[in-house]
Every structure is written in structure tokens, then in C-alpha cells.
Short mmCIF file of C-alpha atoms in Angstrom, two decimals:
data_model
loop_
_atom_site.label_atom_id
_atom_site.label_comp_id
_atom_site.label_asym_id
_atom_site.label_seq_id
_atom_site.Cartn_x
_atom_site.Cartn_y
_atom_site.Cartn_z
CA MET A 1 61.90 -20.18 34.15
CA THR A 2 63.61 -17.42 33.81
CA GLU A 3 62.14 -13.99 31.88
CA SER A 4 64.54 -12.58 29.20
CA PRO A 5 64.19 -10.79 26.03
CA ALA A 6 65.81 -13.00 23.17
CA GLY A 7 69.03 -13.09 22.47
CA GLY A 8 70.33 -11.45 19.14
CA GLY A 9 67.20 -11.22 17.62
CA ALA A 10 67.32 -14.82 15.30
CA ALA A 11 63.82 -15.71 14.80
CA PRO A 12 62.40 -17.36 17.94
CA ARG A 13 62.42 -21.22 18.24
CA LYS A 14 58.99 -23.17 17.74
CA THR A 15 57.88 -26.35 20.12
CA ALA A 16 56.69 -29.30 18.69
CA LEU A 17 53.39 -28.05 19.40
CA ASP A 18 53.69 -24.71 17.27
CA ALA A 19 50.58 -25.67 15.46
CA LYS A 20 48.18 -27.06 17.93
CA HIS A 21 48.82 -23.88 20.01
CA ARG A 22 47.75 -21.83 17.11
CA ALA A 23 45.20 -24.19 16.51
CA LEU A 24 43.60 -23.28 20.04
CA GLY A 25 43.96 -19.42 19.78
CA ALA A 26 47.42 -19.38 21.61
CA THR A 27 48.35 -15.30 21.93
CA MET A 28 52.17 -15.84 21.71
CA THR A 29 55.43 -14.55 23.45
CA ASP A 30 58.91 -14.59 22.96
CA PHE A 31 60.37 -16.12 25.93
CA ALA A 32 64.12 -16.55 25.82
CA GLY A 33 64.55 -17.13 21.85
CA TRP A 34 61.25 -19.53 22.17
CA ASP A 35 58.12 -18.40 20.84
CA MET A 36 56.11 -19.41 23.86
CA PRO A 37 52.34 -19.43 24.49
CA LEU A 38 51.50 -17.10 26.67
CA ARG A 39 47.68 -17.37 27.11
CA TYR A 40 44.67 -18.89 25.39
CA GLY A 41 42.12 -17.03 27.30
CA SER A 42 41.94 -15.39 30.49
CA GLU A 43 45.60 -16.22 31.99
CA ARG A 44 43.18 -15.09 35.31
CA GLU A 45 40.77 -17.99 34.40
CA GLU A 46 43.90 -20.52 33.63
CA HIS A 47 45.75 -19.92 36.48
CA LEU A 48 42.33 -20.44 38.68
CA ALA A 49 41.34 -24.10 36.00
CA VAL A 50 45.13 -25.09 37.73
CA ARG A 51 44.13 -24.31 41.58
CA SER A 52 40.65 -25.75 41.32
CA ARG A 53 41.11 -28.42 38.40
CA ALA A 54 43.57 -29.16 36.11
CA GLY A 55 46.19 -27.35 33.21
CA LEU A 56 47.78 -28.37 30.70
CA PHE A 57 51.35 -26.36 29.65
CA ASP A 58 53.99 -26.88 27.05
CA LEU A 59 57.15 -26.26 28.72
CA SER A 60 59.28 -27.47 25.72
CA HIS A 61 62.03 -24.13 26.03
CA MET A 62 63.29 -25.78 29.39
CA GLY A 63 66.74 -27.07 28.45
CA GLU A 64 67.76 -30.64 29.51
CA ILE A 65 71.24 -32.13 29.49
CA THR A 66 72.00 -35.72 29.96
CA LEU A 67 74.82 -37.04 32.33
CA THR A 68 76.19 -40.54 32.15
CA GLY A 69 79.18 -42.84 33.18
CA PRO A 70 80.14 -44.08 36.63
CA GLN A 71 81.81 -40.42 37.54
CA ALA A 72 78.23 -39.14 36.71
CA GLY A 73 77.46 -38.22 40.07
CA ALA A 74 81.21 -36.70 41.55
CA LEU A 75 80.91 -34.57 38.56
CA LEU A 76 77.65 -33.00 39.70
CA ASP A 77 78.90 -32.73 43.26
CA HIS A 78 81.79 -30.61 41.47
CA ALA A 79 79.47 -28.64 39.29
CA LEU A 80 76.82 -28.20 41.55
CA VAL A 81 76.05 -26.57 44.65
CA GLY A 82 74.00 -30.37 46.21
CA ASN A 83 75.04 -33.45 47.21
CA LEU A 84 73.76 -35.59 43.78
CA SER A 85 75.49 -38.82 44.43
CA LYS A 86 73.52 -39.31 47.14
CA LEU A 87 70.68 -38.14 45.50
CA ALA A 88 68.47 -42.47 45.19
CA VAL A 89 67.51 -43.41 41.63
CA GLY A 90 64.02 -42.36 40.90
CA ARG A 91 64.19 -38.74 42.98
CA ALA A 92 64.54 -35.64 42.12
CA ARG A 93 66.46 -32.90 43.80
CA TYR A 94 65.50 -29.09 43.55
CA THR A 95 69.63 -27.69 43.48
CA MET A 96 71.90 -24.19 42.08
CA ILE A 97 74.85 -24.32 39.97
CA CYS A 98 77.54 -21.22 40.69
CA ASP A 99 80.29 -19.28 40.05
CA ALA A 100 83.25 -19.40 41.75
CA ASP A 101 81.95 -16.37 43.31
CA GLY A 102 79.66 -18.43 44.80
CA GLY A 103 76.79 -16.38 42.36
CA ILE A 104 73.84 -18.29 41.14
CA LEU A 105 74.45 -19.06 37.21
CA ASP A 106 70.74 -20.98 37.42
CA ASP A 107 68.52 -22.98 39.49
CA LEU A 108 68.10 -26.60 38.47
CA ILE A 109 66.45 -29.57 39.11
CA VAL A 110 68.03 -32.71 38.67
CA TYR A 111 66.42 -36.33 38.67
CA ARG A 112 68.72 -39.67 38.70
CA LEU A 113 67.67 -41.75 36.22
CA ALA A 114 69.83 -44.44 36.95
CA ASP A 115 72.90 -44.91 38.33
CA GLU A 116 74.97 -43.78 36.39
CA GLU A 117 72.60 -41.32 34.61
CA TYR A 118 71.08 -37.86 35.68
CA MET A 119 69.05 -35.27 34.56
CA VAL A 120 69.67 -32.07 34.82
CA VAL A 121 66.45 -29.87 33.84
CA ALA A 122 67.90 -25.88 33.21
CA ASN A 123 65.94 -22.42 32.36
CA ALA A 124 65.81 -21.71 28.83
CA ALA A 125 67.85 -18.58 28.82
CA ASN A 126 70.56 -20.44 31.28
CA ALA A 127 70.59 -23.67 29.44
CA GLN A 128 73.84 -23.06 26.83
CA THR A 129 75.57 -21.38 30.19
CA VAL A 130 75.01 -24.21 32.49
CA LEU A 131 76.23 -26.43 29.33
CA ASP A 132 79.47 -24.69 29.31
CA ALA A 133 80.19 -24.74 33.27
CA LEU A 134 79.24 -28.91 33.09
CA ARG A 135 81.33 -29.09 30.60
CA GLU A 136 84.49 -26.72 31.60
CA ARG A 137 84.29 -28.73 34.95
CA GLN A 138 84.30 -31.84 33.30
CA ASP A 139 87.77 -31.26 34.28
CA ASP A 140 88.40 -31.29 37.95
CA PRO A 141 91.60 -29.14 39.04
CA ALA A 142 92.32 -30.19 41.84
CA THR A 143 93.41 -33.65 40.42
CA GLY A 144 94.57 -32.69 36.81
CA GLU A 145 92.06 -35.47 36.20
CA ARG A 146 88.87 -35.37 34.24
CA PHE A 147 85.36 -36.88 35.48
CA GLY A 148 84.11 -39.94 34.02
CA ALA A 149 80.50 -38.40 33.17
CA ASP A 150 79.47 -37.36 29.33
CA VAL A 151 78.03 -34.11 29.21
CA ARG A 152 75.39 -34.68 26.52
CA ASP A 153 73.09 -31.46 25.21
CA ASP A 154 69.52 -33.15 25.05
CA ARG A 155 67.44 -30.59 24.29
CA ASP A 156 66.65 -31.01 21.13
CA ALA A 157 65.61 -35.03 22.52
CA TYR A 158 62.63 -33.53 24.74
CA ALA A 159 59.43 -32.03 24.41
CA LEU A 160 57.89 -31.55 27.45
CA LEU A 161 54.48 -30.98 28.91
CA ALA A 162 53.19 -30.43 32.05
CA VAL A 163 49.70 -31.25 33.88
CA GLN A 164 49.07 -29.30 37.09
CA GLY A 165 46.28 -28.84 39.80
CA PRO A 166 43.81 -31.29 41.85
CA GLU A 167 43.24 -33.19 39.36
CA ALA A 168 45.87 -34.14 37.10
CA VAL A 169 46.68 -37.20 38.96
CA GLY A 170 43.18 -38.45 37.98
CA ILE A 171 43.55 -37.75 34.52
CA LEU A 172 47.05 -39.12 34.08
CA ARG A 173 45.88 -42.09 35.59
CA LYS A 174 43.63 -42.56 32.54
CA LEU A 175 46.77 -42.86 30.99
CA THR A 176 49.40 -45.05 32.55
CA ASP A 177 49.49 -48.04 34.30
CA MET A 178 52.38 -46.91 36.12
CA ASP A 179 51.91 -46.58 40.02
CA LEU A 180 51.38 -43.15 40.22
CA ASP A 181 50.38 -43.21 44.32
CA GLY A 182 53.69 -44.61 44.98
CA LEU A 183 55.45 -41.79 42.55
CA LYS A 184 56.22 -39.21 45.29
CA TYR A 185 57.11 -35.92 44.86
CA TYR A 186 59.89 -35.21 43.50
CA ALA A 187 60.47 -38.33 42.51
CA GLY A 188 61.04 -39.69 38.12
CA GLN A 189 60.80 -42.81 36.24
CA ARG A 190 60.49 -43.58 32.70
CA ASP A 191 57.03 -45.59 31.78
CA MET A 192 54.43 -45.15 29.20
CA VAL A 193 51.85 -42.17 29.21
CA ALA A 194 49.58 -42.96 26.38
CA GLY A 195 51.20 -45.51 24.56
CA ARG A 196 54.82 -43.26 24.38
CA SER A 197 58.05 -43.62 26.57
CA ALA A 198 57.80 -40.92 29.00
CA LEU A 199 59.87 -39.51 31.98
CA VAL A 200 57.06 -38.91 34.53
CA ALA A 201 58.10 -36.64 36.86
CA ARG A 202 55.94 -35.48 40.15
CA THR A 203 57.25 -32.26 40.02
CA GLY A 204 55.98 -28.44 38.94
CA TYR A 205 56.17 -24.57 39.80
CA THR A 206 52.97 -23.83 39.95
CA GLY A 207 52.31 -24.82 44.07
CA GLU A 208 49.36 -27.41 42.90
CA ASP A 209 49.71 -31.24 42.60
CA GLY A 210 50.60 -32.32 39.48
CA PHE A 211 53.31 -34.02 37.47
CA GLU A 212 56.13 -33.29 34.13
CA LEU A 213 56.24 -35.38 31.17
CA PHE A 214 59.16 -35.53 29.04
CA VAL A 215 59.15 -36.80 25.96
CA SER A 216 60.52 -36.83 22.21
CA PRO A 217 59.02 -34.10 20.66
CA ASP A 218 57.50 -36.05 17.74
CA ASP A 219 55.64 -37.09 20.89
CA ALA A 220 54.31 -34.02 21.63
CA LEU A 221 51.40 -33.95 20.07
CA ALA A 222 49.91 -37.61 20.82
CA VAL A 223 50.55 -36.77 24.49
CA TRP A 224 49.10 -33.36 24.68
CA GLU A 225 45.69 -34.51 22.79
CA ALA A 226 45.54 -37.63 25.01
CA VAL A 227 45.54 -35.26 27.92
CA SER A 228 43.61 -33.14 27.30
CA ALA A 229 40.66 -35.51 26.24
CA ALA A 230 41.30 -37.77 29.14
CA GLY A 231 40.97 -34.35 31.26
CA ALA A 232 38.26 -33.00 29.05
CA ASP A 233 35.28 -33.97 31.94
CA ALA A 234 37.60 -33.08 34.56
CA GLY A 235 37.52 -29.27 33.40
CA LEU A 236 41.08 -29.17 32.22
CA VAL A 237 42.53 -26.62 30.18
CA PRO A 238 45.32 -25.41 28.50
CA CYS A 239 47.72 -22.98 29.94
CA GLY A 240 50.22 -20.07 29.09
CA LEU A 241 53.43 -18.91 30.91
CA SER A 242 50.64 -15.64 31.85
CA CYS A 243 49.14 -17.59 34.20
CA ARG A 244 52.64 -19.99 35.02
CA ASP A 245 53.95 -17.16 36.37
CA THR A 246 51.22 -15.87 38.82
CA LEU A 247 51.06 -19.38 39.91
CA ARG A 248 54.37 -19.36 41.20
CA LEU A 249 54.46 -16.12 42.45
CA GLU A 250 51.16 -17.20 45.02
CA ALA A 251 53.48 -20.23 45.71
CA GLY A 252 56.41 -18.36 46.85
CA MET A 253 58.53 -19.90 43.90
CA PRO A 254 61.99 -17.92 42.98
CA LEU A 255 62.00 -17.41 39.37
CA TYR A 256 65.60 -16.87 37.61
CA GLY A 257 66.26 -13.66 36.36
CA HIS A 258 63.73 -11.95 39.54
CA GLU A 259 64.98 -13.24 42.95
CA LEU A 260 68.01 -15.48 41.75
CA SER A 261 70.71 -13.49 39.70
CA THR A 262 74.75 -14.34 39.75
CA GLY A 263 74.72 -10.96 41.90
CA LEU A 264 73.22 -13.16 45.20
CA THR A 265 74.37 -16.32 46.11
CA PRO A 266 71.96 -18.72 47.56
CA PHE A 267 72.59 -17.34 51.09
CA ASP A 268 71.63 -13.99 50.02
CA ALA A 269 68.12 -15.48 48.53
CA GLY A 270 66.94 -17.05 51.52
CA LEU A 271 68.02 -20.74 49.77
CA GLY A 272 71.28 -21.75 51.93
CA ARG A 273 69.93 -25.21 52.12
CA VAL A 274 69.90 -26.12 48.74
CA VAL A 275 74.06 -25.94 49.55
CA LYS A 276 75.52 -28.85 51.09
CA PHE A 277 78.57 -28.36 52.64
CA GLU A 278 78.73 -32.20 53.52
CA LYS A 279 80.44 -33.77 50.39
CA GLU A 280 81.78 -37.54 50.20
CA THR A 281 83.43 -36.87 46.54
CA ASN A 282 85.97 -34.66 45.61
CA GLU A 283 86.97 -34.43 49.27
CA GLY A 284 84.18 -32.03 49.82
CA ARG A 285 85.83 -30.01 47.15
CA PHE A 286 83.22 -27.92 44.78
CA VAL A 287 82.91 -25.08 42.76
CA GLY A 288 81.93 -22.24 44.77
CA ARG A 289 82.67 -23.63 48.31
CA GLU A 290 85.40 -20.74 49.48
CA ALA A 291 83.03 -18.37 49.05
CA LEU A 292 79.34 -19.87 49.74
CA GLU A 293 81.44 -20.39 53.45
CA ALA A 294 82.15 -17.03 53.56
CA ALA A 295 78.60 -16.19 52.25
CA LYS A 296 76.61 -18.16 54.98
CA GLU A 297 79.42 -16.63 57.49
CA ARG A 298 78.04 -13.00 56.01
CA ALA A 299 74.66 -14.07 56.22
CA ARG A 300 74.90 -15.00 60.15
CA SER A 301 76.97 -11.56 61.43
CA ALA A 302 75.60 -9.18 58.57
CA PRO A 303 72.14 -10.30 57.81
CA PRO A 304 71.83 -8.88 53.78
CA ARG A 305 68.45 -8.16 52.80
CA LYS A 306 65.66 -10.50 53.09
CA LEU A 307 62.68 -12.14 50.73
CA VAL A 308 59.62 -11.43 51.57
CA GLY A 309 56.39 -11.33 51.09
CA LEU A 310 53.85 -8.09 49.84
CA VAL A 311 50.37 -7.76 49.47
CA ALA A 312 48.69 -4.81 48.25
CA THR A 313 46.01 -2.50 50.35
CA GLY A 314 45.21 -1.06 46.99
CA ARG A 315 44.42 -2.81 44.08
CA ARG A 316 47.68 -0.44 42.48
CA VAL A 317 50.76 -3.79 41.23
CA ALA A 318 54.15 -3.62 42.02
CA ARG A 319 56.56 -4.51 39.38
CA ALA A 320 59.88 -5.58 38.87
CA GLY A 321 62.56 -3.07 40.26
CA TYR A 322 60.03 -0.64 41.76
CA PRO A 323 61.88 0.40 45.14
CA VAL A 324 60.81 -0.30 48.39
CA VAL A 325 60.08 2.66 51.01
CA ALA A 326 59.59 3.40 54.51
CA VAL A 327 56.58 5.47 54.83
CA ALA A 328 57.60 7.60 57.59
CA ASP A 329 60.22 9.32 55.35
CA GLY A 330 60.33 7.71 51.82
CA THR A 331 63.97 5.99 52.38
CA VAL A 332 64.70 3.39 49.94
CA ILE A 333 64.03 -0.23 52.18
CA GLY A 334 64.37 -2.78 49.13
CA GLU A 335 62.69 -4.00 45.50
CA VAL A 336 60.36 -5.71 44.56
CA THR A 337 61.34 -8.45 42.26
CA SER A 338 58.13 -9.94 41.34
CA GLY A 339 54.42 -8.81 41.18
CA ALA A 340 50.89 -9.25 39.79
CA PRO A 341 47.38 -9.82 40.49
CA SER A 342 46.49 -12.63 42.68
CA PRO A 343 44.03 -14.47 41.75
CA THR A 344 43.79 -16.51 44.58
CA LEU A 345 43.91 -13.93 47.07
CA GLY A 346 41.84 -11.09 44.54
CA LYS A 347 44.91 -8.61 45.16
CA PRO A 348 47.92 -7.27 43.68
CA ILE A 349 51.09 -9.71 45.41
CA ALA A 350 54.43 -9.24 45.31
CA MET A 351 58.42 -10.77 46.27
CA ALA A 352 60.91 -7.94 47.21
CA TYR A 353 64.56 -7.97 49.40
CA LEU A 354 63.89 -5.57 52.17
CA ASP A 355 66.64 -4.68 54.43
CA PRO A 356 65.99 -6.60 57.35
CA GLY A 357 64.81 -4.50 60.12
CA TYR A 358 61.62 -4.10 57.58
CA ALA A 359 61.54 -7.58 56.43
CA GLU A 360 59.57 -9.40 60.16
CA ALA A 361 56.08 -10.65 58.44
CA GLY A 362 53.59 -7.58 59.60
CA THR A 363 56.24 -4.67 59.90
CA GLU A 364 53.83 -1.45 59.50
CA GLY A 365 55.38 1.84 57.41
CA VAL A 366 55.63 -0.53 54.36
CA ALA A 367 54.96 0.82 50.58
CA VAL A 368 55.91 0.63 47.01
CA ASP A 369 57.15 3.53 45.05
CA ILE A 370 54.49 2.73 41.86
CA ARG A 371 55.24 4.79 39.25
CA GLY A 372 56.19 8.15 41.60
CA SER A 373 53.10 7.40 44.29
CA HIS A 374 53.75 5.27 47.85
CA GLU A 375 51.05 2.90 47.87
CA PRO A 376 51.09 1.05 50.90
CA PHE A 377 52.19 -2.71 50.95
CA ASP A 378 51.01 -5.55 54.30
CA VAL A 379 54.93 -7.68 54.58
CA VAL A 380 53.51 -11.56 55.14
CA ALA A 381 55.74 -14.74 55.20
CA LEU A 382 55.96 -16.31 51.83
CA PRO A 383 54.61 -18.31 50.35
CA PHE A 384 51.13 -16.63 49.97
CA TYR A 385 49.27 -19.67 48.99
CA LYS A 386 49.74 -23.18 50.14
CA ARG A 387 47.96 -25.84 48.56
CA GLY A 388 44.91 -27.81 51.25
CA MET B 1 35.60 -9.45 17.39
CA SER B 2 34.89 -6.70 15.03
CA ASN B 3 35.49 -3.06 15.01
CA PRO B 4 32.09 -1.50 15.20
CA GLN B 5 31.89 1.04 12.09
CA GLN B 6 30.00 3.97 13.64
CA LEU B 7 32.87 4.44 16.03
CA ARG B 8 36.29 6.63 15.38
CA TYR B 9 39.68 4.86 16.58
CA SER B 10 43.25 5.88 17.42
CA LYS B 11 46.50 4.67 16.96
CA GLU B 12 46.47 3.54 20.86
CA HIS B 13 43.59 1.89 20.54
CA GLU B 14 41.07 4.00 21.67
CA TRP B 15 37.39 4.36 19.88
CA LEU B 16 35.63 6.78 20.57
CA SER B 17 31.69 7.92 19.93
CA VAL B 18 29.86 10.95 19.50
CA GLY B 19 27.05 11.79 20.43
CA ALA B 20 25.93 8.40 21.32
CA ASP B 21 23.88 9.36 23.87
CA GLY B 22 22.31 12.41 21.92
CA GLU B 23 24.21 14.59 24.00
CA ALA B 24 25.97 16.91 21.22
CA GLY B 25 29.80 17.31 21.60
CA VAL B 26 30.17 14.98 23.96
CA ALA B 27 31.92 11.51 22.98
CA THR B 28 32.00 8.39 24.80
CA VAL B 29 36.06 6.74 24.81
CA GLY B 30 37.38 3.39 25.72
CA ILE B 31 39.95 1.14 24.11
CA THR B 32 39.79 -1.73 21.11
CA ALA B 33 38.77 -5.33 21.64
CA HIS B 34 42.37 -5.70 19.66
CA ALA B 35 43.61 -3.73 22.55
CA ALA B 36 41.94 -5.00 25.29
CA ASP B 37 43.63 -8.89 24.01
CA ALA B 38 46.91 -7.95 23.72
CA LEU B 39 46.84 -6.33 27.33
CA GLY B 40 45.08 -9.89 28.90
CA ASP B 41 42.88 -9.62 31.95
CA VAL B 42 42.46 -6.12 32.92
CA VAL B 43 42.74 -5.19 36.60
CA PHE B 44 42.96 -2.06 37.76
CA VAL B 45 41.76 1.00 35.43
CA GLN B 46 42.65 4.17 36.95
CA LEU B 47 40.84 6.84 34.82
CA PRO B 48 40.95 11.13 34.74
CA GLU B 49 38.16 12.62 37.34
CA VAL B 50 34.91 14.35 36.47
CA GLY B 51 36.20 17.72 35.59
CA ASP B 52 39.96 17.13 34.45
CA THR B 53 40.74 18.52 31.62
CA VAL B 54 42.46 16.35 28.50
CA THR B 55 44.71 16.80 25.69
CA ALA B 56 44.42 14.39 22.27
CA GLY B 57 47.47 12.11 22.46
CA GLU B 58 48.09 13.05 25.92
CA THR B 59 48.24 10.30 28.68
CA CYS B 60 44.94 10.73 31.07
CA GLY B 61 45.15 7.82 33.08
CA GLU B 62 46.50 3.75 33.20
CA LEU B 63 45.69 -0.13 32.09
CA GLU B 64 46.70 -2.54 34.29
CA SER B 65 46.95 -5.87 33.21
CA THR B 66 48.49 -9.23 34.94
CA LYS B 67 51.67 -8.57 33.53
CA SER B 68 51.82 -5.35 32.49
CA VAL B 69 50.81 -1.78 33.13
CA SER B 70 49.93 0.77 29.94
CA ASP B 71 49.20 4.45 29.88
CA LEU B 72 45.58 5.52 28.56
CA TYR B 73 45.42 7.72 26.15
CA SER B 74 43.28 10.21 25.50
CA PRO B 75 41.54 10.11 21.71
CA ALA B 76 40.57 13.88 22.37
CA SER B 77 40.47 17.37 23.97
CA GLY B 78 38.09 18.35 26.20
CA GLU B 79 37.11 17.98 30.16
CA ILE B 80 35.61 14.58 31.74
CA THR B 81 32.06 14.97 32.05
CA GLU B 82 31.61 10.87 33.20
CA VAL B 83 33.82 8.09 34.46
CA ASN B 84 32.52 4.62 34.11
CA GLN B 85 32.33 3.60 37.73
CA ASP B 86 31.11 0.35 36.81
CA VAL B 87 34.86 -0.09 35.61
CA VAL B 88 36.64 0.92 37.54
CA ASP B 89 34.77 -1.65 40.38
CA ASP B 90 35.25 -4.45 38.05
CA PRO B 91 38.29 -4.01 35.32
CA ALA B 92 36.78 -7.54 33.57
CA LEU B 93 34.47 -5.73 31.47
CA VAL B 94 37.12 -3.69 29.78
CA ASN B 95 38.46 -7.48 28.48
CA SER B 96 34.81 -8.73 28.33
CA ALA B 97 32.29 -5.96 26.54
CA PRO B 98 35.39 -3.10 25.26
CA PHE B 99 32.64 -1.56 22.72
CA GLU B 100 29.98 -1.74 25.07
CA GLY B 101 29.78 -1.74 28.92
CA GLY B 102 33.50 -1.81 29.50
CA TRP B 103 33.41 2.09 28.08
CA LEU B 104 36.00 4.49 30.38
CA PHE B 105 35.13 8.15 29.99
CA LYS B 106 32.71 10.97 28.60
CA VAL B 107 34.53 14.05 27.59
CA LYS B 108 32.93 17.14 26.03
CA LEU B 109 34.62 18.05 23.29
CA SER B 110 36.34 21.67 22.80
CA GLU B 111 37.70 20.85 19.50
CA GLU B 112 36.49 17.99 16.91
CA PRO B 113 39.12 15.77 17.13
CA GLU B 114 41.19 14.85 14.35
CA ASP B 115 43.19 12.00 12.84
CA LEU B 116 41.18 9.43 13.86
CA LEU B 117 40.76 6.36 11.56
CA THR B 118 37.29 4.70 10.51
CA ALA B 119 36.70 0.90 11.36
CA ASP B 120 38.19 0.12 8.62
CA GLU B 121 41.41 1.83 8.48
CA TYR B 122 41.42 1.03 11.98
CA THR B 123 41.25 -2.64 11.83
CA ALA B 124 43.43 -2.42 8.57
CA PHE B 125 46.31 -0.85 11.65
CA ALA B 126 45.65 -2.64 14.40
CA ASN B 127 45.62 -6.45 12.06
CA GLY B 128 49.54 -4.54 10.64
CA ASN B 129 50.55 -4.49 14.37
#
């Protein structure tokens, strides 16, 4: 999920569930060019519902791109940093697309739907960039040949609903005959949900168990209503993007435009594990490889700022962009990338990039410059919250 | 939530009640339900201190919500005589009872506040936002 202003001043796009959101009294917000529900009532209550019961989200702003053909896997190995040709059918992978300099263009989830079919899910604000890059990378400069794979813009083909929380599996079980217990974390397959065809994925961005349902926009309202009815007894509530952000922050999950950017490589973001240098396709070549090898070496020899968690000892909230300072002398030692009051912890939390000397959990003497006032924060390891 | 008729309103979405508790020249100040809705869950309020002098239209505190921090503007000039400790301890009162238990501070007016709106005028102003 990316936070960014809408481009160009065009009217924001509406999802297939727009009328439903308005009927539910949602506060709407312009998010990456989409008119999305920010919250329906109290975002804190929505957050706590997902942690303790279940929440239903409209995430139709996310950008789906389908790749088909005998070389779809080889194209993804070339275009992305992961090893997608080795991904098993029915499984999903968190990965990234980088530019030739190793800078992160977007973070992605890639589903392998069939031997020769993959679906890439990009952040709304980056979907066009990812689509353009995938198309540009259909030509392999090393061989002068074109990968045998089609790249299809499927952004209008799907609405995306997410059911998240400990009750999600019980709620979904009422609506489908598929084997949900057999559907592992980061797996996805097509089946019927509430009588409609859906790609059901056990993925999410909340730190809870849950599912994402990719359905036709024509079926979105019927599936939304069916999930709402099936979840009523369990206390499922509709949830907006505001609580999605605090849920992912507590779970220590990065957000493009905050923790991730073109100015950082995956190694700088502490996510070097997503870069797979041992690829069997294209003789191991992929876009950004040389730069990423250098970034990996740099991360070892001269460690960059490290992404850490901060927990406030006071009540003021550190926001993205605020400087992190050493209490002793006020030296700037880092920068906050995301911050919010944590409903689960009951205190403000933040993610920040800190100079390596201050990045160890338990480091004393760290403060955030909150509009001129140095407020003390504890340095902690991520995530803030892990489900039991 | 409708805006109570007996209150006066600023364009920064504060309300002001003069002499509500029988004390002449002392106004109670809070933010409107419209403002509280726009902010979302309020998690922290920073209020002026008793004895501080505030000036109409100038910032005198902060309201922090999940998504943002907003300046609090004083709708009137004068000296702070009381702040609502309940709302400092439980900022959610701003959301649950913006016109009642969620009041923010009381100010002894140094001059008659100007440019305030009636409830009907404020409702029209807020709906146009």
C-alpha cells in the first residue's frame, strides 16, 4: 500500500463498492488516485476488531497484472529480484522490482496461478510504473530476444476484498467448500466463495490470519454482503485504510513511500533476503543485479542506517519525516518513516531509519524532534506486534 | 450531530459558550462534532495552561489523532482560567462528547469575541467544506 497524493488533479476513481461505503457512512479519502474508505466509525475500534475478531476491507485500488506464457516465470526472474520460476503453483511470494541502480520501484506479491500464469499485485500508486517496467523488460537485452510471455493490465478485471482477523477463517468457511485449512499462509487458488468465482489468497497486511479475495467487480458487492452477513455473529466490521495503516505498522510491515523508495535498495531497507542471486533462468542475469551485489557488499562493509522500531515514553506521536536525535547533544541520528498511536500497545509507535550506532534495541538516549520538542523514545526490535 | 443553538462557532471549528456556568465573562471552548469527525480518534491533546493569555485566531494547543496533528486555535482572547483535565486524561472524550464532556478550556474574555458564527451559519459553513 502506498501513500501518495493523487496525480494530476483528475477525479479519483471509485471502486465497485463505492455506493456501499457511502451507505455505511464511510469517511472517504483520496488515496493514490482512488476514492477509498478511510474509516467507517472509530479507526481504533476497527483496528481492535481485526486484532480480536475480524475486519472486512475494500482494497480494490491495488494493481493486478497478469503474465501468461511459457516464459512468464523467466520474464519475472529477469524483471524482479525474486526467484519466481521456482515458485510452486498455488503459492505466493513477497518480492520487489528494482531499477538498474538497485533502487526499489515497488514491493509486490506474486501469485503463481498455473504453470504458465502469474499474477503480480502492485501498489496502486506504482501499478503503472510496474506495468511499464514489465513490458519494457519483455525484451532481454542480453540475448536480444523477447520473452515468450504476455503482460496484461488486469487492474479493471478485479475488485479486491480482504477478510482479516482471528475469526476470518471461520467466517469464510461458511461461504465456501474449499479446503481452507489446506490453504497455507502465502498460498492462493481459485474457487467459489458465496457462489462467485474468486482467487482466494491467504495473505494480508495486518499481522493477523486472513484472506484476500480477488473477484470480478461485478461480484464485489455480492461477496461483500455475503461476508458481512456471515461475519455478523463473530463481530466482523467494515474497516478503512486508516486502521490498515496502524495494523501494518504494528506488524512491522513496510509501506512503499515510507520505508521503501527508489532511493533505497532492498539491502538498505533490511530486506536483502528478497533478492535471490541464485537464479537458474537467464544465466542468473536480472535487472539491477550488479548494483544489488554492490549494495549487499556495502551493507556488510559500511552498514547503512537500519530500520528499527520506536516506542514513545510520552503521548506525542512521531510522524513520517520527523528527525530522530541523540538526547545528549541533539545530533540528528535518523528519520521517522511512519508513526501512529498504537491501539494495541496504547502508546505512540514509529518506524525509523537510525544510524547503526543507535539501532540496537535498548539503546538509550534516543528522542524524536516533534515540532521542536525532543521527546524520548525507546528503540525496539520490529515487529511491535506478533500474533499469538 | 447537530450544532447546539446556544453556542457560537469559529471558522476553525471551535465552539464557544459564554457564561454557561453562570460566570460572567468566562467562555467555555471546545471543538465541534464536525471537526472531531474530520480528525478521527483523538489520542492526545495539548492545552494551554491556567494563567496563559490566548489571542483570538492564534494557536494555543494541539490535537493529535491517528492520522495527523492539528493546531488548536483560540476563538477568543483572554486569560485561561481552567483546562479540562478529563479530556487530557481521556482524549476520546473529544470524539464521544465534543459539545459536553469533551470541552477543552475556559477563558476569561478580555474583549468581546468577534467574527463568530451562529449555529445555523456554522452548519452551512461546515457543510460547504
